[in-house]
Structure formats: structure tokens, C-alpha cells
Coordinates of C-alpha atoms and ligand atoms in Angstrom, one line a residue:
Chain U
X1 CA 18.5 1.4 29.3
X2 CA 15.6 -0.7 28.3
X3 CA 12.9 -0.9 31.0
X4 CA 12.8 -4.5 32.1
X5 CA 9.1 -4.3 32.8
X6 CA 7.9 -3.1 29.5
X7 CA 5.8 -5.6 27.5
X8 CA 7.1 -7.1 24.3
X9 CA 4.4 -6.4 21.7
X10 CA 6.0 -7.7 18.6
X11 CA 3.6 -9.6 16.4
X12 CA 6.1 -12.2 15.1
X13 CA 5.2 -14.3 12.2
X14 CA 1.5 -13.8 13.0
X15 CA 2.1 -10.3 11.8
X16 CA 2.6 -11.7 8.3
X17 CA -1.1 -12.3 8.3
X18 CA -2.7 -9.1 9.6
X19 CA -2.3 -6.5 12.3
X20 CA -3.0 -3.8 9.8
X21 CA -5.3 -3.2 7.0
X22 CA -5.1 -6.6 5.3
X23 CA -4.3 -5.2 1.9
X24 CA -4.1 -7.8 -0.8
X25 CA -0.4 -7.1 -1.4
X26 CA 0.2 -8.2 2.2
X27 CA -1.3 -11.6 1.4
X28 CA 0.9 -11.9 -1.7
X29 CA 3.9 -11.0 0.5
X30 CA 3.0 -13.9 2.8
X31 CA 2.1 -16.3 0.0
X32 CA 5.4 -15.5 -1.7
X33 CA 7.3 -16.5 1.4
X34 CA 5.3 -19.6 2.0
X35 CA 5.6 -20.8 -1.6
X36 CA 9.3 -20.0 -1.6
X37 CA 9.8 -22.3 1.4
X38 CA 7.5 -24.9 -0.2
X39 CA 9.5 -24.9 -3.4
X40 CA 12.8 -25.2 -1.5
X41 CA 11.4 -28.2 0.5
X42 CA 10.4 -29.8 -2.8
X43 CA 13.9 -29.4 -4.2
X44 CA 15.4 -31.0 -1.2
X45 CA 13.0 -33.9 -1.3
X46 CA 13.4 -34.2 -5.1
X47 CA 17.2 -34.3 -4.9
X48 CA 17.1 -36.9 -2.1
X49 CA 14.6 -39.0 -4.0
X50 CA 16.6 -38.9 -7.3
X51 CA 19.8 -39.6 -5.5
X52 CA 18.4 -43.0 -4.3
X53 CA 19.3 -44.3 -7.8
X54 CA 22.8 -44.8 -6.4
X55 CA 21.4 -47.6 -4.3
X56 CA 20.7 -49.8 -7.2
X57 CA 17.8 -50.7 -9.5
X58 CA 15.6 -52.4 -6.9
X59 CA 15.6 -49.4 -4.5
X60 CA 14.9 -47.1 -7.4
X61 CA 11.9 -49.2 -8.6
X62 CA 10.5 -49.4 -5.0
X63 CA 10.8 -45.6 -4.8
X64 CA 9.0 -45.2 -8.1
X65 CA 6.3 -47.4 -6.9
X66 CA 5.8 -45.2 -3.8
X67 CA 5.7 -42.2 -6.1
X68 CA 2.6 -43.4 -7.9
X69 CA 0.6 -42.7 -4.7
X70 CA -2.0 -40.0 -5.4
X71 CA -0.6 -38.0 -2.5
X72 CA 2.5 -37.4 -4.6
X73 CA 0.4 -36.4 -7.6
X74 CA -1.4 -33.9 -5.5
X75 CA 1.9 -32.7 -4.1
X76 CA 3.2 -32.3 -7.7
X77 CA 0.2 -30.1 -8.6
X78 CA 0.7 -28.0 -5.5
X79 CA 4.3 -27.5 -6.2
X80 CA 3.5 -26.5 -9.7
X81 CA 0.9 -24.0 -8.5
X82 CA 3.4 -22.6 -6.0
X83 CA 6.0 -22.3 -8.7
X84 CA 3.6 -20.5 -11.1
X85 CA 2.7 -18.0 -8.4
X86 CA 6.2 -17.5 -7.1
X87 CA 7.7 -17.0 -10.5
X88 CA 5.1 -14.4 -11.7
X89 CA 4.8 -12.6 -8.4
X90 CA 8.6 -12.6 -8.3
X91 CA 8.7 -10.8 -11.7
X92 CA 6.2 -8.2 -10.3
X93 CA 8.4 -7.7 -7.3
X94 CA 11.5 -7.3 -9.5
X95 CA 9.7 -4.5 -11.5
X96 CA 8.6 -2.8 -8.3
X97 CA 11.8 -3.1 -6.4
X98 CA 13.6 -1.5 -9.4
X99 CA 11.4 1.5 -8.8
X100 CA 9.2 0.7 -11.9
X101 CA 5.5 0.7 -11.5
X102 CA 5.5 2.5 -8.2
X103 CA 5.1 6.0 -9.6
X104 CA 6.9 9.2 -8.9
X105 CA 6.7 11.1 -5.6
X106 CA 3.5 13.2 -5.6
X107 CA 1.9 15.7 -3.3
X108 CA -0.1 13.9 -0.6
X109 CA -3.6 15.2 -1.2
X110 CA -6.4 13.6 0.7
X111 CA -7.7 10.9 -0.1
X112 CA -4.2 9.7 -0.5
X113 CA -3.2 7.6 -3.4
X114 CA 0.0 5.6 -2.9
X115 CA 2.3 3.4 -4.8
X116 CA 0.0 0.5 -4.0
X117 CA -2.6 2.1 -6.3
X118 CA 0.0 2.7 -9.0
X119 CA 1.2 -0.9 -9.1
X120 CA -2.2 -2.4 -8.8
X121 CA -2.8 -3.1 -12.5
X122 CA 0.5 -4.8 -12.7
X123 CA -0.5 -6.9 -9.8
X124 CA -3.8 -7.9 -11.4
X125 CA -2.1 -8.8 -14.7
X126 CA 0.6 -11.0 -13.0
X127 CA -2.1 -12.7 -10.9
X128 CA -4.2 -13.5 -14.0
X129 CA -1.1 -14.8 -15.8
X130 CA -0.2 -17.0 -12.9
X131 CA -3.8 -18.4 -12.7
X132 CA -3.6 -19.2 -16.4
X133 CA -0.2 -20.9 -15.9
X134 CA -1.7 -22.9 -13.0
X135 CA -4.7 -24.0 -15.0
X136 CA -2.5 -25.0 -18.0
X137 CA -0.1 -26.9 -15.7
X138 CA -2.9 -28.5 -13.7
X139 CA -4.5 -29.7 -17.0
X140 CA -1.3 -31.1 -18.2
X141 CA -0.6 -32.9 -14.9
X142 CA -4.1 -34.3 -14.3
X143 CA -5.4 -35.1 -17.8
X144 CA -2.4 -35.6 -19.9
X145 CA -0.5 -37.2 -17.0
X146 CA 2.9 -35.8 -17.8
Chain N
X1 CA -31.0 20.3 21.9
X2 CA -33.3 17.4 21.2
X3 CA -31.7 16.6 17.9
X4 CA -28.3 16.8 19.4
X5 CA -29.2 14.2 22.0
X6 CA -30.5 12.0 19.3
X7 CA -27.2 12.1 17.6
X8 CA -25.3 11.1 20.7
X9 CA -24.5 7.5 21.0
X10 CA -23.1 5.2 23.7
X11 CA -20.0 3.6 22.4
X12 CA -18.1 0.9 24.2
X13 CA -14.3 1.4 24.3
X14 CA -12.3 -1.8 24.7
X15 CA -8.9 -0.7 25.7
X16 CA -5.9 -2.9 26.0
X17 CA -4.2 -1.9 29.2
X18 CA -0.8 -2.7 30.7
X19 CA 0.5 -1.5 34.0
X20 CA 4.2 -2.5 34.4
X21 CA 3.9 -2.6 38.1
X22 CA 0.9 -4.9 38.3
X23 CA 0.4 -6.8 35.0
X24 CA 2.5 -9.5 33.5
X25 CA 0.5 -9.4 30.3
X26 CA -1.9 -6.7 28.9
X27 CA -5.6 -7.0 29.9
X28 CA -8.7 -5.6 28.2
X29 CA -10.9 -3.1 30.0
X30 CA -14.3 -1.7 28.9
X31 CA -15.5 1.9 29.2
X32 CA -18.8 3.3 27.9
X33 CA -18.6 6.8 26.5
X34 CA -21.4 9.0 25.3
X35 CA -20.0 10.1 21.9
X36 CA -21.3 13.0 19.8
X37 CA -20.5 13.6 16.2
X38 CA -17.2 15.1 15.6
X39 CA -15.6 13.6 18.7
X40 CA -12.2 12.2 18.0
X41 CA -10.7 9.1 19.7
X42 CA -8.4 11.4 21.5
X43 CA -11.4 13.3 22.9
X44 CA -12.9 10.0 24.0
X45 CA -9.8 9.0 25.9
X46 CA -9.8 12.4 27.6
X47 CA -13.4 11.8 28.6
X48 CA -12.5 8.5 30.2
X49 CA -9.5 9.9 32.0
X50 CA -11.6 12.8 33.4
X51 CA -14.7 11.0 34.4
X52 CA -13.9 7.3 34.8
X53 CA -10.3 6.2 35.3
X54 CA -7.6 8.7 35.9
X55 CA -4.9 6.1 35.5
X56 CA -5.4 5.5 31.8
X57 CA -2.3 6.5 29.9
X58 CA -1.5 7.5 26.3
X59 CA 0.7 10.0 24.6
X60 CA -0.4 13.1 22.7
X61 CA 0.6 16.6 22.2
X62 CA -0.6 18.7 19.3
X63 CA -4.1 17.1 18.9
X64 CA -4.1 18.0 15.2
X65 CA -2.1 15.4 13.4
X66 CA 1.2 17.2 13.4
X67 CA 3.3 15.9 16.3
X68 CA 2.9 12.1 15.7
X69 CA 2.6 11.2 19.4
X70 CA -0.9 9.7 19.5
X71 CA -0.5 6.8 17.1
X72 CA -2.3 3.7 18.3
X73 CA -4.1 0.6 17.0
X74 CA -7.7 1.8 16.4
X75 CA -10.1 -1.0 15.5
X76 CA -7.0 -3.0 14.3
X77 CA -5.5 -0.2 12.2
X78 CA -2.6 1.8 13.2
X79 CA -3.5 5.5 12.9
X80 CA -3.7 8.8 14.8
X81 CA -6.2 9.1 17.7
X82 CA -6.5 12.8 17.1
X83 CA -7.2 12.4 13.5
X84 CA -9.9 9.8 13.7
X85 CA -13.5 10.6 14.5
X86 CA -15.1 7.9 16.5
X87 CA -18.3 7.9 14.5
X88 CA -16.4 7.5 11.2
X89 CA -14.9 4.2 12.3
X90 CA -17.7 2.6 14.5
X91 CA -21.2 2.8 15.7
X92 CA -20.9 0.4 18.7
X93 CA -17.5 -0.9 19.7
X94 CA -14.1 0.7 19.5
X95 CA -11.0 -1.2 20.3
X96 CA -7.8 0.6 21.2
X97 CA -4.4 -0.9 21.8
X98 CA -0.8 0.2 21.7
X99 CA 1.0 0.1 18.4
X100 CA 2.3 -3.4 17.8
X101 CA 5.9 -4.2 16.9
X102 CA 7.1 -1.9 19.7
X103 CA 7.4 -2.7 23.4
X104 CA 4.6 -1.3 25.6
X105 CA 5.6 1.1 28.3
X106 CA 2.2 1.5 29.7
X107 CA -1.4 1.2 28.4
X108 CA -1.4 2.8 25.0
X109 CA 2.2 4.1 25.2
X110 CA 4.6 2.3 22.9
X111 CA 8.4 2.5 23.3
X112 CA 9.5 4.1 20.0
X113 CA 13.1 4.2 21.0
X114 CA 14.3 1.6 18.4
X115 CA 12.6 3.5 15.6
X116 CA 14.3 6.8 16.6
X117 CA 17.6 5.1 17.1
X118 CA 17.4 3.8 13.5
X119 CA 16.3 7.2 12.4
X120 CA 19.3 8.8 13.9
X121 CA 21.6 6.2 12.3
X122 CA 20.7 7.3 8.8
X123 CA 21.8 10.9 9.6
X124 CA 18.6 12.7 8.8
X125 CA 20.0 16.1 8.0
X126 CA 21.7 17.8 5.1
X127 CA 25.4 17.2 4.9
X128 CA 27.8 19.4 3.0
X129 CA 31.4 20.3 3.0
X130 CA 30.8 24.1 3.0
X131 CA 30.1 24.3 6.7
X132 CA 30.7 28.1 6.7
X133 CA 27.9 28.7 4.2
X134 CA 25.7 26.3 6.2
X135 CA 26.2 28.0 9.5
X136 CA 26.1 31.6 8.2
X137 CA 24.2 31.4 4.9
X138 CA 24.9 34.3 2.5
X139 CA 22.8 33.1 -0.4
X140 CA 20.2 30.5 -1.3
X141 CA 21.1 27.0 -2.5
X142 CA 20.1 26.4 -6.1
X143 CA 17.4 23.8 -6.2
X144 CA 14.9 23.5 -9.0
X145 CA 11.2 22.8 -8.5
X146 CA 11.6 19.4 -10.1
X147 CA 14.4 18.5 -7.7
X148 CA 12.2 19.6 -4.8
X149 CA 9.3 17.4 -6.0
X150 CA 11.5 14.3 -6.0
X151 CA 11.6 14.3 -2.2
X152 CA 8.9 16.7 -1.0
X153 CA 6.3 13.9 -0.4
X154 CA 8.6 12.2 2.1
X155 CA 9.2 15.3 4.1
X156 CA 5.6 15.2 5.4
X157 CA 6.5 12.3 7.8
X158 CA 5.6 13.0 11.4
X159 CA 7.5 10.0 12.8
X160 CA 4.4 8.5 14.3
X161 CA 5.4 4.9 13.8
X162 CA 2.1 3.7 12.2
X163 CA 4.1 2.3 9.3
X164 CA 6.3 0.2 11.5
X165 CA 3.3 -1.1 13.3
X166 CA 1.7 -2.3 10.1
X167 CA 4.8 -3.7 8.4
X168 CA 5.0 -7.5 8.3
X169 CA 8.7 -7.5 7.9
X170 CA 9.0 -5.4 11.1
X171 CA 6.7 -7.9 12.9
X172 CA 9.1 -10.9 12.4
X173 CA 12.5 -9.1 12.2
X174 CA 13.1 -6.9 15.2
X175 CA 16.4 -5.6 13.8
X176 CA 14.7 -4.4 10.6
X177 CA 15.1 -0.6 10.3
X178 CA 11.6 -0.1 9.3
X179 CA 9.8 2.0 6.8
X180 CA 10.1 5.4 8.4
X181 CA 14.0 5.5 8.8
X182 CA 14.4 4.1 5.3
X183 CA 12.0 6.5 3.7
X184 CA 13.8 9.3 5.5
X185 CA 17.1 8.1 4.2
X186 CA 15.7 8.4 0.7
X187 CA 14.3 11.9 1.5
X188 CA 17.8 13.1 2.3
X189 CA 19.6 11.1 -0.4
X190 CA 17.4 12.7 -3.0
X191 CA 17.8 16.2 -1.7
X192 CA 19.9 18.1 -4.2
X193 CA 21.6 20.1 -1.4
X194 CA 22.9 17.0 0.3
X195 CA 26.2 15.2 -0.1
X196 CA 25.8 12.5 2.6
X197 CA 24.6 9.6 0.5
X198 CA 27.7 7.5 0.9
X199 CA 27.5 7.4 4.7
X200 CA 23.8 6.8 4.6
X201 CA 24.0 4.0 2.0
X202 CA 26.5 2.2 4.2
X203 CA 23.9 2.0 7.0
X204 CA 20.8 1.2 4.9
X205 CA 22.4 -1.6 2.8
X206 CA 23.6 -3.6 5.8
X207 CA 21.5 -6.6 6.7
X208 CA 18.0 -5.7 8.2
X209 CA 18.1 -2.6 6.0
X210 CA 16.5 -1.6 2.8
X211 CA 16.7 -5.0 1.1
X212 CA 14.7 -6.6 3.8
X213 CA 11.6 -4.8 2.5
X214 CA 9.6 -7.0 0.1
X215 CA 6.9 -4.6 -0.7
X216 CA 3.9 -5.6 1.3
X217 CA 3.0 -2.0 1.0
X218 CA 1.1 -1.8 4.4
X219 CA 3.3 1.1 5.5
X220 CA 1.8 3.2 2.6
X221 CA -1.7 1.9 3.3
X222 CA -1.7 3.2 6.8
X223 CA 0.4 6.3 6.8
X224 CA -1.8 9.1 8.1
X225 CA 0.2 11.7 6.2
X226 CA 0.2 10.1 2.7
X227 CA 4.0 9.8 2.9
X228 CA 4.1 6.5 1.0
X229 CA 7.3 5.1 2.5
X230 CA 7.0 2.0 0.3
X231 CA 7.5 4.2 -2.8
X232 CA 10.6 5.9 -1.3
X233 CA 12.1 2.5 -0.4
X234 CA 11.6 1.0 -3.9
X235 CA 13.1 4.1 -5.5
X236 CA 16.0 3.9 -3.2
X237 CA 16.6 0.2 -4.1
X238 CA 16.7 1.3 -7.8
X239 CA 19.2 4.0 -7.1
X240 CA 21.4 1.6 -5.1
X241 CA 21.3 -1.1 -7.8
X242 CA 22.1 1.4 -10.5
X243 CA 24.9 2.6 -8.3
X244 CA 26.4 -0.9 -8.0
X245 CA 26.2 -1.3 -11.7
X246 CA 27.9 2.0 -12.2
X247 CA 25.0 3.2 -14.3
X248 CA 24.4 6.1 -12.1
X249 CA 26.7 8.9 -11.1
X250 CA 26.9 10.0 -7.5
X251 CA 25.3 13.3 -7.3
X252 CA 27.2 16.4 -6.2
X253 CA 25.6 18.7 -3.7
X254 CA 24.1 21.7 -5.5
X255 CA 25.8 25.1 -5.4
X256 CA 24.6 28.4 -3.9
X257 CA 23.0 30.7 -6.4
X258 CA 25.3 33.3 -8.1
X259 CA 26.0 36.6 -6.6
X260 CA 23.2 39.0 -7.7
X261 CA 24.3 41.4 -10.3
X262 CA 22.8 44.7 -11.5
X263 CA 21.1 47.3 -9.6
X264 CA 18.4 46.5 -7.0
X265 CA 14.9 47.5 -7.9
X266 CA 13.4 50.5 -6.3
X267 CA 11.5 49.8 -3.2
X268 CA 7.7 49.5 -3.5
X269 CA 5.9 52.2 -1.7
X270 CA 3.7 51.0 1.2
X271 CA 0.0 51.4 0.4
X272 CA -2.1 54.1 2.1
X273 CA -3.8 53.1 5.3
X274 CA -7.4 52.1 4.5
X275 CA -8.6 53.0 8.0
X276 CA -7.6 56.4 9.1
Ligands
LIG301 S1 5.9 7.5 7.1 FE1 3.8 8.0 7.7 S2 3.3 6.3 9.1 FE2 5.5 6.3 9.0 S3 6.2 7.5 10.7 FE3 6.0 8.9 8.9 S4 4.0 9.8 9.0 FE4 4.0 8.0 10.4
LIG302 S1 6.7 -2.0 1.8 FE1 8.5 -2.7 3.0 S2 8.6 -1.3 4.7 FE2 6.5 -1.1 3.8 S3 5.3 -2.5 5.0 FE3 6.1 -3.6 3.2 S4 7.9 -4.6 3.9 FE4 7.4 -3.0 5.4
LIG303 S1 -1.7 14.4 19.1 FE1 -0.2 15.1 17.7 S2 -0.5 13.8 16.0 FE2 -2.2 13.3 17.4

């Protein structure tokens, strides 16, 4: 039976941030979750906003007026950045979780090299690609105003 | 003697203590220990217990990185106290706390029961139909070197729980099985002598099992034995996905080697004694 007087030492969501060695993959793990939730929120707001059309032209125009606020523009850029990261990191995770890029089992000889080292180049490439995608998207949104 | 003294250093141990009879929450306590090169964190703890505070509690047994009892949070990193030399990790301040993501029983002693319960649930032993051969072996099982290499790395696990303490999924999901039991499931699933994958896969594919891991990789970063649980878990996901898609056949447990034929070789004569 569980000792009632023991102390619950679970880190909870704080544990997403640290508690260990703060490897870069841990930040990506956390960022992947945060951007995932962010994109979901955007979808919900987006669907709600577009569905306002049903209330007639005037409401729609009023909503569009609100949307020209720079806050929404900034939000749009953020959502795009989140999307770029989430998509490319997601592809990295699919590769890894299908056992690709993590390497075969090897003898643990000190100093240990783990699957983290094996996948690192893939990680770097996907991060560079997502940065490029973010720059392209940001340029498009800010300067071309699409 | 002189040089030895110069190498000694006073290091302040900040230890997170918890006495279930007195404390509601853990408290920090400081101890100053004169540390010489080569002293491990475990030695330091013994020193405190012998000379400063006999009530300080922690768990250890082998003091050589084999039993997995002495895992704790050393300067924020889960690792083995007996395997960490104080001067390698600090020159002034050393913080010690119980492994996170487990309940604290007392001071530096975590309650690892949930981890061991999950470990038992994946049936961490070889399962075969030929019980007679298993109980009273007549011959060897036929396993090639390549087959051995597929799981050998994961057999070095000492069940210390460092991986679970570092895992962010474990931090937020208390029902998550954790890296150690999952890596051990892979270790037995991959063993060519074993035929218990089906039972094991039922356990690990349930919620809070293998698909709750999202490759933060911290388990592999901290494992003091180089076991790389994250690698085992990803390979296991691959095997499971290929299994669902019927792209991978269930393996059959290997057979025992054939009955030796031919005549036995003549015995080799014992060498002469070199010392008469
Ligand atoms: S996998 Fe490594 S860190 Fe985890 S219990 Fe085994 S030895 Fe410890
Ligand atoms: S790789 Fe999986 S098991 Fe290991 S720390 Fe990350 S989430 Fe946890
Ligand atoms: S005392 Fe056994 S591993 Fe540290």
C-alpha cells in the first residue's frame, strides 16, 4: 500500500522545461507541443470567424474591419512560424519514430554516444529548413501583404 | 602530505531533505564537507552521516555502478552517486535531491514502486513453449552474434530510474510506463530465443505506453550505463507499425542447436606445473 506520508515529487508540466540535462531535443519536444496547441487554437478561432458570414454581410464586414488590426497580423505571422516549425519537426519525428535516423543498437563504450547523436544532423537540417520557411512566409506576409 | 592538503577543498552540500514524520514539504539543509580528489558523492554522503547528521538517508548497495540503488539528482542531473566524483561536477556547491517523478519516501530515497510495477507488467523474461528444455536444458539455443547485438545494449540496464526522472512525458503523465520498462520490453521482444511478444505488445501499446514517447531523448542523455532507451523505444514503434501493416512477420523463437554428431575430440592434456 502506498505510504500516505510520502511526498509527491512529480515535476508536472514544469518538467517539460528542465529537470534534466536541458538537451536541445527536449526544447523541441516542448515547442512541438506548444505550437501544436497554438495551431489548434488558431483553427478554432479561424472556423468561428469564418462562420460569422452566416450572420449577413454587415457582421462580416465588421469582422473584417477588426481583422485589419496589427495584432491579428502579428498573430498570423506567429501562426505561420508555428506551422513551419511544427510541420518540419513533425517530419523529423516521423522519421525517428519509425526507427530511422536513430541508429542500430551498439555497445555502450564510454563516453557514450546515443541515438541523440545519431539523429542530430537530421535535427539540424530540419531546423534550418523550418527557419527558411519561416523567413519566406514572414517576407510574404509582411512585405507582400498576402 | 602538504600537496594532499592543498588538493582538499571544502564543498558545500545542499541536500533536499524530507522526514515523513516531521515535514509537510521537503526542506534544504547545508553541510560542509572537506573533499579530496577521487571522492564520490556517495563517499561525501557517508562522511556527513558519520560525522554530522546520522539521520540523513539515501539508498545504496554496490557502490560501483552495478546495483542501480543510488540514483539521485546531482546538480540537477539524475545520475548515480557512486559513479560521480564530486570534483568532476563542482568546485564549490553540490546540490543533491531525490529523483523527481517519483514520490519521496525520505530524504534522497525515491519510491520506485511504480517503475518496477510497470517493469513486471511487460514480463521481463524469456518465454517459450518448451518449458522442459528451459527448466532442464540439454543443449544451447541457437542465436547468432548479429541477433545478440540487436538487443545486447539494452541488457546493460541496472533499473536505476534516472531515465524516468529525466523524461518530460513522465513528468506530466503519471501513468506513462516510462523509458526503462519500455526499453526492457524491446530487449525481450528482440531476443531471438523469446516468443512472448504478443503478450508484451498488448501491454505496451495500451494508452500511456510506447506511443506516449515523443522522443525528447533525455532518457538516453542521462542513462549512466549507455543503454539508450530512446533508441529501443523508437525501434519498437517501428516494429509495431510494420506489424500492424502486416509488413513484418512475427518471429518464431529460435531452436536449440542440433545434437552433436561425430566423435568427441581427445581431451587436452593439462600443462605441467610451473612451480614444483
Ligand atoms: S535505462 Fe539507464 S537510466 Fe534507465 S533504468 Fe536502465 S540504466 Fe537506469
Ligand atoms: S525519448 Fe521518450 S521515454 Fe525517453 S525521455 Fe523522451 S519521451 Fe521520455
Ligand atoms: S551504489 Fe550501486 S549503483 Fe551506486
